[in-house]
Structure formats: structure tokens, C-alpha cells
Coordinates of C-alpha atoms in Angstrom, one line a residue:
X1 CA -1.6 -24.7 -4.9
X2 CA -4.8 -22.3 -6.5
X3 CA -4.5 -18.9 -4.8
X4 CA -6.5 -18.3 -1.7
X5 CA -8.0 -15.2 -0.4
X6 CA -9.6 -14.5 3.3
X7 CA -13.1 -12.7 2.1
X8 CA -14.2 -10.5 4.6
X9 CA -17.8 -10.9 2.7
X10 CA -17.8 -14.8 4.5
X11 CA -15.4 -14.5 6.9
X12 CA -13.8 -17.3 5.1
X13 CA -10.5 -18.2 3.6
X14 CA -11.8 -19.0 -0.1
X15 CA -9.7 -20.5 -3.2
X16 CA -9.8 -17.8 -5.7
X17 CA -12.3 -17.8 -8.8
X18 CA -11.7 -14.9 -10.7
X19 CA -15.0 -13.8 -12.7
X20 CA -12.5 -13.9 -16.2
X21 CA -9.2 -16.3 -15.7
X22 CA -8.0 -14.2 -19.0
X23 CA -8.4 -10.6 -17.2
X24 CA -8.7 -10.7 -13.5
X25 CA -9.7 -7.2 -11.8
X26 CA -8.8 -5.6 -8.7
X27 CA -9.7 -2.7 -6.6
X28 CA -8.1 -0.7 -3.9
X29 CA -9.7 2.7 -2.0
X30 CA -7.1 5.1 -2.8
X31 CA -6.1 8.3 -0.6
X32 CA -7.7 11.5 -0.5
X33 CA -5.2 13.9 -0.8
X34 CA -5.5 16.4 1.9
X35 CA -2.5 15.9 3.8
X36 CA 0.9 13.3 3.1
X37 CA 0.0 9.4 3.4
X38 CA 1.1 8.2 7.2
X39 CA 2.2 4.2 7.8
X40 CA -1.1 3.0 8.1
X41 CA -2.1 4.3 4.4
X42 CA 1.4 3.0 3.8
X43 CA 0.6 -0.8 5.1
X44 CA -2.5 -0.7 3.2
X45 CA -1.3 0.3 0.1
X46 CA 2.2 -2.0 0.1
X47 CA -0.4 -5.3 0.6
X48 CA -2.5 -4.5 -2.4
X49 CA 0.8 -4.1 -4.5
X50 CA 2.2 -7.5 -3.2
X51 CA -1.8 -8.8 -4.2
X52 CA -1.4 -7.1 -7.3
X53 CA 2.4 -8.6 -8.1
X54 CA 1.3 -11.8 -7.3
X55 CA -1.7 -11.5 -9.4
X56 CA 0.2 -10.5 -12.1
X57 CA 2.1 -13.2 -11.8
X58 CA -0.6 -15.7 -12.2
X59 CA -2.3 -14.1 -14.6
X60 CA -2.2 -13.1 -18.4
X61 CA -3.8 -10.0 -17.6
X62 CA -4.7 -8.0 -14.5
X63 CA -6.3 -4.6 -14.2
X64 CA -5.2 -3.2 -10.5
X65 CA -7.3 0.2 -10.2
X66 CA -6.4 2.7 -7.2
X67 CA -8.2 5.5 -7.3
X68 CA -7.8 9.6 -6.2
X69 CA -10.5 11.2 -3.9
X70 CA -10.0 14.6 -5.2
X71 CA -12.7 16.3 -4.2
X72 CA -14.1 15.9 -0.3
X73 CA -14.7 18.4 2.7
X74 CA -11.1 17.6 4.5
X75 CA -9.6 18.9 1.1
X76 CA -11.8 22.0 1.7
X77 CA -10.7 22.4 5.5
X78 CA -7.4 22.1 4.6
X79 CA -7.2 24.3 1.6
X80 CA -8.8 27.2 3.9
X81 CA -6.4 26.6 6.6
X82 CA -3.2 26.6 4.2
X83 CA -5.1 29.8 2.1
X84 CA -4.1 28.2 -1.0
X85 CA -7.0 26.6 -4.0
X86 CA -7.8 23.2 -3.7
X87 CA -6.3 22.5 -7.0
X88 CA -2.9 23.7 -5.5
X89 CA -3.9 21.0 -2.1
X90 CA -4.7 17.8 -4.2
X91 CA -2.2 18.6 -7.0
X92 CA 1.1 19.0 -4.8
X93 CA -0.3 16.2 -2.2
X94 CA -0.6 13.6 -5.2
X95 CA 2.6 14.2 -6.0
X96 CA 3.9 13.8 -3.0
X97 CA 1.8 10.7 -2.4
X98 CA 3.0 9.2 -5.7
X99 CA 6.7 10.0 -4.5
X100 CA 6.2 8.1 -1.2
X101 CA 4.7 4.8 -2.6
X102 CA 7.3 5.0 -5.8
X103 CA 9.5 5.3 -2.9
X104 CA 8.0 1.8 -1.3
X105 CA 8.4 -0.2 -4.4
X106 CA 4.7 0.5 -5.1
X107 CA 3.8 -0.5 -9.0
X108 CA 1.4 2.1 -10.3
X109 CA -1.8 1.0 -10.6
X110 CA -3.0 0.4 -14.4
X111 CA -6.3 2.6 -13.6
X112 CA -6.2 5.7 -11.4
X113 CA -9.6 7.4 -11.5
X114 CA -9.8 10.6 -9.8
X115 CA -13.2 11.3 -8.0
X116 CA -13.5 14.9 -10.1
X117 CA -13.3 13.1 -13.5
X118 CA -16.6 11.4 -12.6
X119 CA -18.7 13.2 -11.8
X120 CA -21.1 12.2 -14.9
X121 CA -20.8 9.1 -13.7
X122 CA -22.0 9.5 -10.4
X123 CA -25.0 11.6 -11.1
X124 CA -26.2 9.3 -13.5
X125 CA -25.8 6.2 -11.2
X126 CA -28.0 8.3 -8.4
X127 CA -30.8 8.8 -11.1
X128 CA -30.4 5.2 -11.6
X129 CA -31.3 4.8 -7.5
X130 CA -33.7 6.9 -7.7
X131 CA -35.8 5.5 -10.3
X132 CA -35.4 2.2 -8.4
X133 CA -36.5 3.4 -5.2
X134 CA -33.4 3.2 -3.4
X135 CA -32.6 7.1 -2.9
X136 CA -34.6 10.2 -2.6
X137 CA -34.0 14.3 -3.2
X138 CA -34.7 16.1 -0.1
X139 CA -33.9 20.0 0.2
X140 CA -31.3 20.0 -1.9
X141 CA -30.1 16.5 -0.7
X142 CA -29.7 13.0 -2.2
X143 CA -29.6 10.2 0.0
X144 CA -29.4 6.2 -0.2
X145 CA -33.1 4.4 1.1
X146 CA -31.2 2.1 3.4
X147 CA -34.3 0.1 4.3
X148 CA -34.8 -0.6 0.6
X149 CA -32.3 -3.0 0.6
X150 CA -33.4 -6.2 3.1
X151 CA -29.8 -7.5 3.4
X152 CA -28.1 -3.6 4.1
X153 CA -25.0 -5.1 6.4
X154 CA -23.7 -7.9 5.3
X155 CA -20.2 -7.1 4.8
X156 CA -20.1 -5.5 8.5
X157 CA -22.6 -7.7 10.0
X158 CA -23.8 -5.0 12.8
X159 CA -26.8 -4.3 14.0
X160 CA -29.2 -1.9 12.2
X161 CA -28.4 0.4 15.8
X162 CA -24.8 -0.3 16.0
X163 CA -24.8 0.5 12.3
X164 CA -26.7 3.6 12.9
X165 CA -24.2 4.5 15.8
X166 CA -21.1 3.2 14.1
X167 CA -21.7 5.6 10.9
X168 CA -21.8 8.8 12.9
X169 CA -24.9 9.9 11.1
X170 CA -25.7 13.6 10.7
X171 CA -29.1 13.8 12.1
X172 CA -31.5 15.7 9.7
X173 CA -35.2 16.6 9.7
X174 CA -35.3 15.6 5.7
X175 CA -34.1 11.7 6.3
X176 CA -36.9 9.1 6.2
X177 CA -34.2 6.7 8.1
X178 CA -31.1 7.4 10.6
X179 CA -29.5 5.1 8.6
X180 CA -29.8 6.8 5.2
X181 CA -27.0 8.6 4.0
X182 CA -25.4 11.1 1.1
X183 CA -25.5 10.5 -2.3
X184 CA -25.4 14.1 -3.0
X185 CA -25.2 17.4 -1.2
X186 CA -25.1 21.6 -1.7
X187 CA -22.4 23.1 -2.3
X188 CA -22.2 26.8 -1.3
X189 CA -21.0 29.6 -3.3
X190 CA -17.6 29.1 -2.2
X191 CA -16.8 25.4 -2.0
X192 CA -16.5 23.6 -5.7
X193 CA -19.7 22.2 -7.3
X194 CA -21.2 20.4 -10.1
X195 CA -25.0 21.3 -11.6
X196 CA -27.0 18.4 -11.4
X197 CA -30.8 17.6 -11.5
X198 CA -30.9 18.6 -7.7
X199 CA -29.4 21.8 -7.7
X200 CA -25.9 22.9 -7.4
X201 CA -23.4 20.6 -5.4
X202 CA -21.2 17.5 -4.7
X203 CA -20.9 14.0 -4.5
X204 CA -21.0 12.0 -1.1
X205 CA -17.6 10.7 -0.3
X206 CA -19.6 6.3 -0.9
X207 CA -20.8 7.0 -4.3
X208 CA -17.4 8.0 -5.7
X209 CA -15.5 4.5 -5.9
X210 CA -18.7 2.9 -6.9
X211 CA -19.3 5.1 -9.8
X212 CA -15.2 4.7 -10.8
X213 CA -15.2 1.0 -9.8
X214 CA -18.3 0.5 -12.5
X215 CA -16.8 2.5 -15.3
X216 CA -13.2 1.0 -15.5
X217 CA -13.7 -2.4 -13.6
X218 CA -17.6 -3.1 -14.4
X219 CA -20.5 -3.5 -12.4
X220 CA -19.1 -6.6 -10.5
X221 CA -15.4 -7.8 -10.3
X222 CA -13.1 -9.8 -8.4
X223 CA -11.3 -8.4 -5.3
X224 CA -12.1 -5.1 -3.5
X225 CA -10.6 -3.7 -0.4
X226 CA -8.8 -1.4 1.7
X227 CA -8.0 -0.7 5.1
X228 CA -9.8 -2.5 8.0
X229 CA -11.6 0.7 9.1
X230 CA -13.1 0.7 5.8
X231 CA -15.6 -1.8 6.2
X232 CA -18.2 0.5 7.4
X233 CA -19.5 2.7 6.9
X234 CA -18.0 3.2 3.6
X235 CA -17.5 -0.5 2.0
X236 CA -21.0 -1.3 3.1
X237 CA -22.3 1.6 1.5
X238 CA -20.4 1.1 -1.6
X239 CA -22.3 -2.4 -1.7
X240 CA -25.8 -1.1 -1.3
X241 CA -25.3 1.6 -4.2
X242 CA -24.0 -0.7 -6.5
X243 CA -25.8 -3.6 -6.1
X244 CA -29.0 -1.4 -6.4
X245 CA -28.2 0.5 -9.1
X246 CA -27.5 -2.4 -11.2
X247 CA -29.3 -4.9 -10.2
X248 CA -26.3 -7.5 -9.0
X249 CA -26.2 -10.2 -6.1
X250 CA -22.5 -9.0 -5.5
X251 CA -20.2 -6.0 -6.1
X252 CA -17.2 -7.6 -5.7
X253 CA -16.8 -11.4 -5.6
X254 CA -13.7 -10.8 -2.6
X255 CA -13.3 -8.4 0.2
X256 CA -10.2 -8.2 1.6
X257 CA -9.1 -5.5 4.2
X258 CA -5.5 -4.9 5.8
X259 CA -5.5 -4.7 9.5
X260 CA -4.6 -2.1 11.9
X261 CA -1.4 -0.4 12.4
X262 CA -0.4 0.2 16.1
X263 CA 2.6 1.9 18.0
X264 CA 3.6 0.2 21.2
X265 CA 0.1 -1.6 21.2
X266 CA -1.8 1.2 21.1
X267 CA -4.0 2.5 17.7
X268 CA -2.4 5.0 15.9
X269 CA -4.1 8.4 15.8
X270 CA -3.3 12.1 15.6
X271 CA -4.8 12.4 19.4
X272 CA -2.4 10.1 20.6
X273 CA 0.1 12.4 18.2
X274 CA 1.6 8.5 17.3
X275 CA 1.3 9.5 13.7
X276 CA 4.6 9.2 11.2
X277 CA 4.4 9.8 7.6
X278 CA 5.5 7.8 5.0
X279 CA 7.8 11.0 3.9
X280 CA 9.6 11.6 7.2
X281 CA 10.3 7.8 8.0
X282 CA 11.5 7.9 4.6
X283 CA 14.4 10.8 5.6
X284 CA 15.7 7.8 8.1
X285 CA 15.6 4.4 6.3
X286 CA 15.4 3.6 2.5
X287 CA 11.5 3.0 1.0
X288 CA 12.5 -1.1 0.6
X289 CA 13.3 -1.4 4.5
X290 CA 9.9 0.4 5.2
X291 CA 8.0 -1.9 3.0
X292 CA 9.9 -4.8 4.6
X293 CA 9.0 -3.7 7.7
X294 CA 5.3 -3.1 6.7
X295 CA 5.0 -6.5 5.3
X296 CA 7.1 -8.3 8.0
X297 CA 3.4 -9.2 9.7
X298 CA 0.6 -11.0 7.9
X299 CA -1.2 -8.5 6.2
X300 CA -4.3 -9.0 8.2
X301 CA -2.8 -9.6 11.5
X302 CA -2.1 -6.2 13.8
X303 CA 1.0 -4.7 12.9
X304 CA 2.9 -3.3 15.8
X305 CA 5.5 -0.6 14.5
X306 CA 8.6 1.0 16.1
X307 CA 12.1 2.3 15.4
X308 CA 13.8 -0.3 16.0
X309 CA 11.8 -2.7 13.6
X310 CA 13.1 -0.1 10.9
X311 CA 16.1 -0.9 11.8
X312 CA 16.0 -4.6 11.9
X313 CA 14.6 -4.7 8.3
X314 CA 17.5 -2.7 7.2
X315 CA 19.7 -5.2 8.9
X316 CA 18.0 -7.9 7.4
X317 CA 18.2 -6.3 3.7
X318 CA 21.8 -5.2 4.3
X319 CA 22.3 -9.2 4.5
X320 CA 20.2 -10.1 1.6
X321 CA 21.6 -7.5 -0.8
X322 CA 25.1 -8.9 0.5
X323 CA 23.9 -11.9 -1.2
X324 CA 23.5 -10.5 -4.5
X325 CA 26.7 -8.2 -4.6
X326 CA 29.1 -11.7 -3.5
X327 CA 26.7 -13.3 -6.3
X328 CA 27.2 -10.9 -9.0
X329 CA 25.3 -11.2 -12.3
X330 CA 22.6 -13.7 -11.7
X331 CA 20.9 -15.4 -14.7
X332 CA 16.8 -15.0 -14.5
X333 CA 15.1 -17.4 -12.8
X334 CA 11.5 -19.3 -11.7
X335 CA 10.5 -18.0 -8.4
X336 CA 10.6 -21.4 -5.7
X337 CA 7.2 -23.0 -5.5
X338 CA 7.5 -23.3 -2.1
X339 CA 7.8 -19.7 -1.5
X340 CA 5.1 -19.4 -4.6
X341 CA 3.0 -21.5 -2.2
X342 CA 3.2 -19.5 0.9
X343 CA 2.3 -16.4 -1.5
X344 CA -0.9 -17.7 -2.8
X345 CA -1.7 -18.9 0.8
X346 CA -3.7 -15.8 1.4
X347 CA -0.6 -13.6 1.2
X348 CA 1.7 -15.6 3.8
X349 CA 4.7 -13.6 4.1
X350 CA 6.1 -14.4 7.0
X351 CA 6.5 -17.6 6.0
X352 CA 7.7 -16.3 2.7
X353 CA 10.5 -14.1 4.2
X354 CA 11.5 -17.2 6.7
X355 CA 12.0 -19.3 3.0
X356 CA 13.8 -16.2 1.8
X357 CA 16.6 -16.3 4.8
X358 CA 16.6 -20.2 4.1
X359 CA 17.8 -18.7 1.0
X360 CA 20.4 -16.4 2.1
X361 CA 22.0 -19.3 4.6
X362 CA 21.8 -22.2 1.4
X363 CA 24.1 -19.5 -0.5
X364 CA 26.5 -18.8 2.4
X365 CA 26.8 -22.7 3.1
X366 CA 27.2 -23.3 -0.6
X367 CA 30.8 -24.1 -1.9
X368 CA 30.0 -25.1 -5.5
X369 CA 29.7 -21.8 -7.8
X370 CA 27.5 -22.7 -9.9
X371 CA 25.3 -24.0 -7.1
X372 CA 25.8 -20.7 -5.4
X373 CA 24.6 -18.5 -8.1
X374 CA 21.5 -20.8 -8.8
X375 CA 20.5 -20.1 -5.2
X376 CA 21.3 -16.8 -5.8
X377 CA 19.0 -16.2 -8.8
X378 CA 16.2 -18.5 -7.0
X379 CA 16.5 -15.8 -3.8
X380 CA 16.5 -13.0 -6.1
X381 CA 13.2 -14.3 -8.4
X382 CA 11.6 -15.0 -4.9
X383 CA 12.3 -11.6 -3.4
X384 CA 11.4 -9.0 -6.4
X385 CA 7.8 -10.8 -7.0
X386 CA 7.5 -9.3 -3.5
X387 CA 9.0 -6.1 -4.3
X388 CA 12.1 -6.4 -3.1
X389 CA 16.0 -6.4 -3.7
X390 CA 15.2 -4.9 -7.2
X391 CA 17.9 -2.1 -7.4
X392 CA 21.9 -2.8 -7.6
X393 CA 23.7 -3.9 -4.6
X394 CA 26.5 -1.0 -4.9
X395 CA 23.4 1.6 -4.7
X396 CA 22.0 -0.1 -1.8
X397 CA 24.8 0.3 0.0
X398 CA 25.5 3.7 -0.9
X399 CA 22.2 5.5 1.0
X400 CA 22.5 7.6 3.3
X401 CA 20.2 9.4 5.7
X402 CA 19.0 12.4 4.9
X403 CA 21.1 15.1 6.8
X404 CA 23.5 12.5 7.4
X405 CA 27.2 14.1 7.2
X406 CA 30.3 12.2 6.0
X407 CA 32.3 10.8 3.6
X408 CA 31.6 11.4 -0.3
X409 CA 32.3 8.6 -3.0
X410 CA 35.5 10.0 -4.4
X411 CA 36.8 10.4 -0.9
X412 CA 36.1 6.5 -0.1
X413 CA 37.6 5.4 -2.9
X414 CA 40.5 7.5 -2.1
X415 CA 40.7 6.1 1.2
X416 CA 40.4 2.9 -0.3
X417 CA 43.3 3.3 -3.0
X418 CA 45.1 4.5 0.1
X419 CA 44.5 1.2 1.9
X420 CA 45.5 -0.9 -0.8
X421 CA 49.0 0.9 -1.4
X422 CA 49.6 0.8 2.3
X423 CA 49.0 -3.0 1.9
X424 CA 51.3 -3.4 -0.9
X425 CA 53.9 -1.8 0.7
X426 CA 53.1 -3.6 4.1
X427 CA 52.5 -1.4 6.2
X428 CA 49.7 -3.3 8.1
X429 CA 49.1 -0.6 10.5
X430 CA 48.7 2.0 8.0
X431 CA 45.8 -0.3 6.4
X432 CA 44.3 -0.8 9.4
X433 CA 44.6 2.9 10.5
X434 CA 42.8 4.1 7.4
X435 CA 39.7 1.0 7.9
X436 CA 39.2 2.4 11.2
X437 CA 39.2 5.9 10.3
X438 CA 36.3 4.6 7.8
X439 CA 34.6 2.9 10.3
X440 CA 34.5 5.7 12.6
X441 CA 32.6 7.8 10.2
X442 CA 30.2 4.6 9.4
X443 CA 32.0 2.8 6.0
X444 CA 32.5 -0.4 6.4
X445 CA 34.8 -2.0 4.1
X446 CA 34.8 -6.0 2.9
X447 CA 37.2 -7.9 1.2
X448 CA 36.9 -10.6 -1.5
X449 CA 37.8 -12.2 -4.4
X450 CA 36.9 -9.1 -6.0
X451 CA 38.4 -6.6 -4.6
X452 CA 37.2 -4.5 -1.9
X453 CA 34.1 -3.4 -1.7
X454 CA 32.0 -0.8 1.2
X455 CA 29.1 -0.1 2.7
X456 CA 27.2 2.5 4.9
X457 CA 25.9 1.5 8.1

């Protein structure tokens, strides 16, 4: 089946029609690094990689651009509040954001603009609105002419009040609407700047994606999104810039948007203080059970997140690497079309992860070898297009949490060496002595044909 994407522009499920079949484009807001990502970043981000694998998958060429809000007022708050330069902020908080999603599987993205490198860009594309009537300079100020565009709201579909409510407007003496908002501010002495035609200052937060979207995807392209709280103020206002300053019907032909991320039904935020980062959750489980966990839910569907989830996708990947480490080496393989299917099926994964424990139970029930490792290699093709099951079983089985005490390596192996003699010499009780004594401080072993092997639980 063609792929199939749920536009938030028609609130319709649409097969996809890339603008170029030979190079497809996508486009994801990126963080803005102030503080470490949290799951909800996390969710976002680990949907637009599985778009982007399965894009790429489809594809000859696909350019997946995620770009770096590097310059915005929470970067200047928290700078101040740390006493360190907001170089120092955004340098070390990209690094630790790049950690957390290599952590999650996350492919880099083939483009990452950084709002600071743009800054040309961004000016020019205001002068652009201004000439066109669709922003004005007012004390120092540059701001978007929201009534100059008729059809201001489509994506969001509010009201012009609710939309007025909903952004959380600054009111200002110099605005000619409620609804009009920055392009362009002062900055102050202290706080960083850029000269410009209007004096000293900084971008508005909108204007940045649409000036890096322009330069390294062009002025319209195929799939934009982000988080679902994203739609306005900031995706609607992304639209009106870009459509007026070059002249299209469309900034982006699809619109798609993750959903929201809730702890025991309830929305996370920091009042609620329901807020884990991608970093500290990271200390407890590896990054693949985390992105299992964050993908176990259709990506536009509500996610609920706990603990215990965490450790049910551990569980569940404990089982499926099993696969691969009774499988061994596993020749390369096509991934199923049925799991293909439920893929381009407007990202269907649970259905995708119910195929993949079809899987898993087809290679346990299998008795033929060669049958079993051609299951095997299907599982394994189907499970790394979604990110997963993409290191060695032996290391999968080796993590351990961080802060975690017990056993190194060398001193399983002894154990295990241990085991075996005690075996050999039958001494059954010994053997089973020295199992428990692993068990107790959470190695399990397993025997085979091979040998025997462990893991941490």
C-alpha cells in the first residue's frame, strides 16, 4: 500500500504525494536548548525518526531537517540564573540533548540549522514582509500584519478571539492588531543582538524555522510537524510568514503533530512536578526500552506513561533480543510487507509491534533451522526499520543500571566456569548452589546448544 499520513492541515488521513518522488523533504521543530529534553520532547522526537526511517526506506533520497533554537529569552533566563554565558547554556545542553536522542536510537538528522546561523536569513525574509504589506516597524519592533492574510488560522481552525486568547499576546500600544506578533525585537545592552534595519535586536522565536525551513528545504516541502502544542501559536505563524513572504498557497504540503504525553492521565507539566527527563529515565532502563515504550501508542493517540510500562518494554525486548542470541548470525533480509503495511498506515505501530511478537512466537514454535533463522532475519529486518534490536544480544544483556552494584564480567564467567566443572564432576548441588548465588545478585543463566549463556535482570 502507498504511504499515508493524518494532515493536521485537513484533518484528514491523506496518501502521500511527495512534491519530488526522487528527494522527499521533511521537517521537525527541534529543541531549544535551555534545559535537558523531558519524555514529551522525547515522544516527539522518536516519531519523526520512525517517519524519517520509514521514509528513507521508501525513498531514494530524503532530506530529514531538525533544527537548534539557539538563541531565545528562556536561554537568557536560564543563563542568568546558572551565572554562566549563553554560549556555555546552549553548547553543553546540545550536547547533552544529542546524547539523550543518540541514546533513543535517534538517526541524526541530515540538516540541523541552528537559529544563530540565520540570522541573515531571517532579516531578509522580514524585509521581504514588509515590502508586501504583511509586517510593520514600530518602536524598535517588527511584527507580522495578521489581518493581511484573509485565511490567518487554518491549520488551528480557532476563532480570530480564541486565537487572540490562545497566543497569550503581549498587549502593546504600537500593535495595529491583538493578533499581530514578533518578527523582531530590542535587544538590550546586555542580552545578545544582531544590527538590522530596525535597530539593534533579535529574532522572534516563529520566524526562525521559517527562515531555516526556506534555506535548506525550500519555500514549500512535504511534511512538517512537531508536537501537538505546536499548532498555535507557533505552526500557524510559521504558515502566515512563509506563505507571505513568498508568495505560496502552502508551506508544507503535510502537517503532522505527535500527541500529548500524560502521567496517570493527567498532562505533564513542571507545576504538577510530573516531569522526567530523557537523561534520568535513561540512568534506570536502556534508550531502546524508552523508545519502545514511547512508541508503544500510536503516535497521535495520548500516551499515558509510568514506571512500570518501562519495565514492560524491557521485558518485552529481553524476549525479542532472546530471539536473536538463540538465532545467531542471521543473513539480511526484506522487511514483511505486512508489517511494511501497518508502517505506511499512518505510522501504525501497535499493530506493527503485535506482527513483531507474531514474530518472536513463529520462531519459538519453529522446529526446522532453516525455517527458524528465516523468521529470525524477517523479525530482525522488521524491528531495526523501527529502530530497534540493532545492537548485539550479548550487550543487551549485559546493561546494567546506573548505580547498580554487583557482579563484574570476569567474575560471571568465573562463576560460570565454576558451574560447569561442578557439573562435570556431578556434583548437582554445587551447580545449582553457584546458579542461585547468581540469581540472587540478578544473573540469570540459560542453557543451550551453545553453551551457556547469561543475562541481567
Amino acid at each position: 500500500m502507498a504511504l499515508q499520513l493524518y494532515n493536521t492541515l485537513t484533518r484528514a488521513k491523506e496518501v502521500f504525494v511527495p512534491v519530488d518522488a526522487s528527494h522527499v523533504r521533511i521537517y521537525c521543530c527541534g529543541p531549544t536548548v535551555y534545559s535537558y529534553a523531558h519524555i514529551g520532547n522525547g515522544r516527539t522526537f522518536t516519531a519523526f525518526d520512525l517517519l524519517a526511517r520509514v521514509m528513507k526506506h521508501l525513498y531514494p533520497t530524503v532530506t530529514y531537517a531538525r533544527n537548534i533554537t539557539d538563541v531565545d529569552d528562556k536561554i537568557m533566563d536560564r543563563a542568568k540564573a546558572l551565572g554562566q554565558s549563553i554560549e556555555t547554556v546552549t553548547e553543553t545542553t546540545t550536547a547533552q540533548f544529542h546524547a539523550d536522542m543518540d541514546a533513543l536510537n535517534l538517526l541524526r538528522p541530515d540538516v540541523e540549522p541552528r537559529a544563530t546561523g540565520h540570522i541573515g536569513a531571517m532579516i531578509a525574509m522580514i524585509e521581504r514582509l514588509i515590502a508586501g504589506g504583511h509586517a510593520y516597524a514600530a518602536e524598535g519592533h517588527v511584527l507580522f500584519n495578521v489581518p493581511s492574510m484573509p485565511d490567518y488560522g487554518r491549520l488551528s481552525r480557532r476563532s480570530q478571539d480564541e486565537m487572540i486568547a490562545g497566543a497569550r499576546v503581549e498587549v502593546a500600544p504600537y500593535k495595529k492588531s491583538p493578533a499581530d506578533f514578533i518578527l523582531w525585537k530590542p535587544s538590550a545592552e546586555d542580552q545578545p543582538g544582531w544590527d538590522s534595519p530596525w535597530g539593534r535586536g533579535r529574532p522572534g522565536w516563529h520566524i526562525e524555522c521559517s527562515a531555516m525551513t526556506a534555506a535548506h528545504l525550500g519555500p514549500v516541502f512535504d511534511v512538517h510537524g512537531g508536537g501537538l502544542d505546536l499548532i498555535f501559536p507557533h505552526h500557524e505563524n510559521e504558515i502566515a510568514q512563509s506563505r507571505c513572504a513568498h508568495g505560496t498557497q502552502v508551506m508544507a504540503n503535510y502537517w503532522v503533530h505527535a500527541g500529548f504525553l500524560t502521567m496517570s492521565g493527567d498532562k505533564m507539566s513542571k507545576s504538577l512536578g510530573n516531569i522526567f527527563t530523557v537523561a534520568e529515565l535513561l540512568d534506570e532502563v536502556p534508550g531502546e526500552a524508552l523508545r519502545l515504550a514511547l512508541l508503544q501508542a500510536h503516535y497521535r493517540q495520548p500516551l499515558d506513561f509510568s514506571k512500570e510500562g518501562l519495565r514492560q518494554a524491557k521485558a518485552t525486548l529481553d524476549r525479542w533480543y532472546g530471539v536473536l542470541r538463540a538465532a545467531g548470525t542471521v543473513p539480511a533480509a526484506k522487511v514483511p510487507d505486512e508489517v511494511l503495511a501497518a508502517l505506511e498506515d499512518d505510522l501504525n505501530t501497535p499493530l506493527a509491534f503485535s506482527l513483531l511478537h507474531e514474530l518472536a512466537n513463529r520462531f519459538h514454535k519453529e522446529t526446522d533451522e532453516g525455517a527458524r533463522r528465516a523468521v529470525a532475519a524477517s523479525f530482525k529486518a522488521a524491528a531495526n526499520l523501527m529502530g530497534l534490536l540493532t545492537q548485539d544480544p550479548e550487550a543487551w544483556f549485559r546493561w546494567t543500571p546506573k548505580g547498580a552494584e554487583g557482579l563484574d564480567e570476569a567474575a560471571i564467567q568465573a562463576a560460570i566456569q565454576a558451574r560447569k566443572d561442578a557439573r562435570a564432576a556431578k556434583n548437582f548441588a554445587e551447580a545449582d548452589r553457584i546458579r542461585k548465588v547468581l540469581l540472587d545478585q540478578g544473573v540469570v543463566l540459560e542453557d543451550g546448544a551453545q553453551g551457556t549463556t547469561w543475562k541481567r535482570v
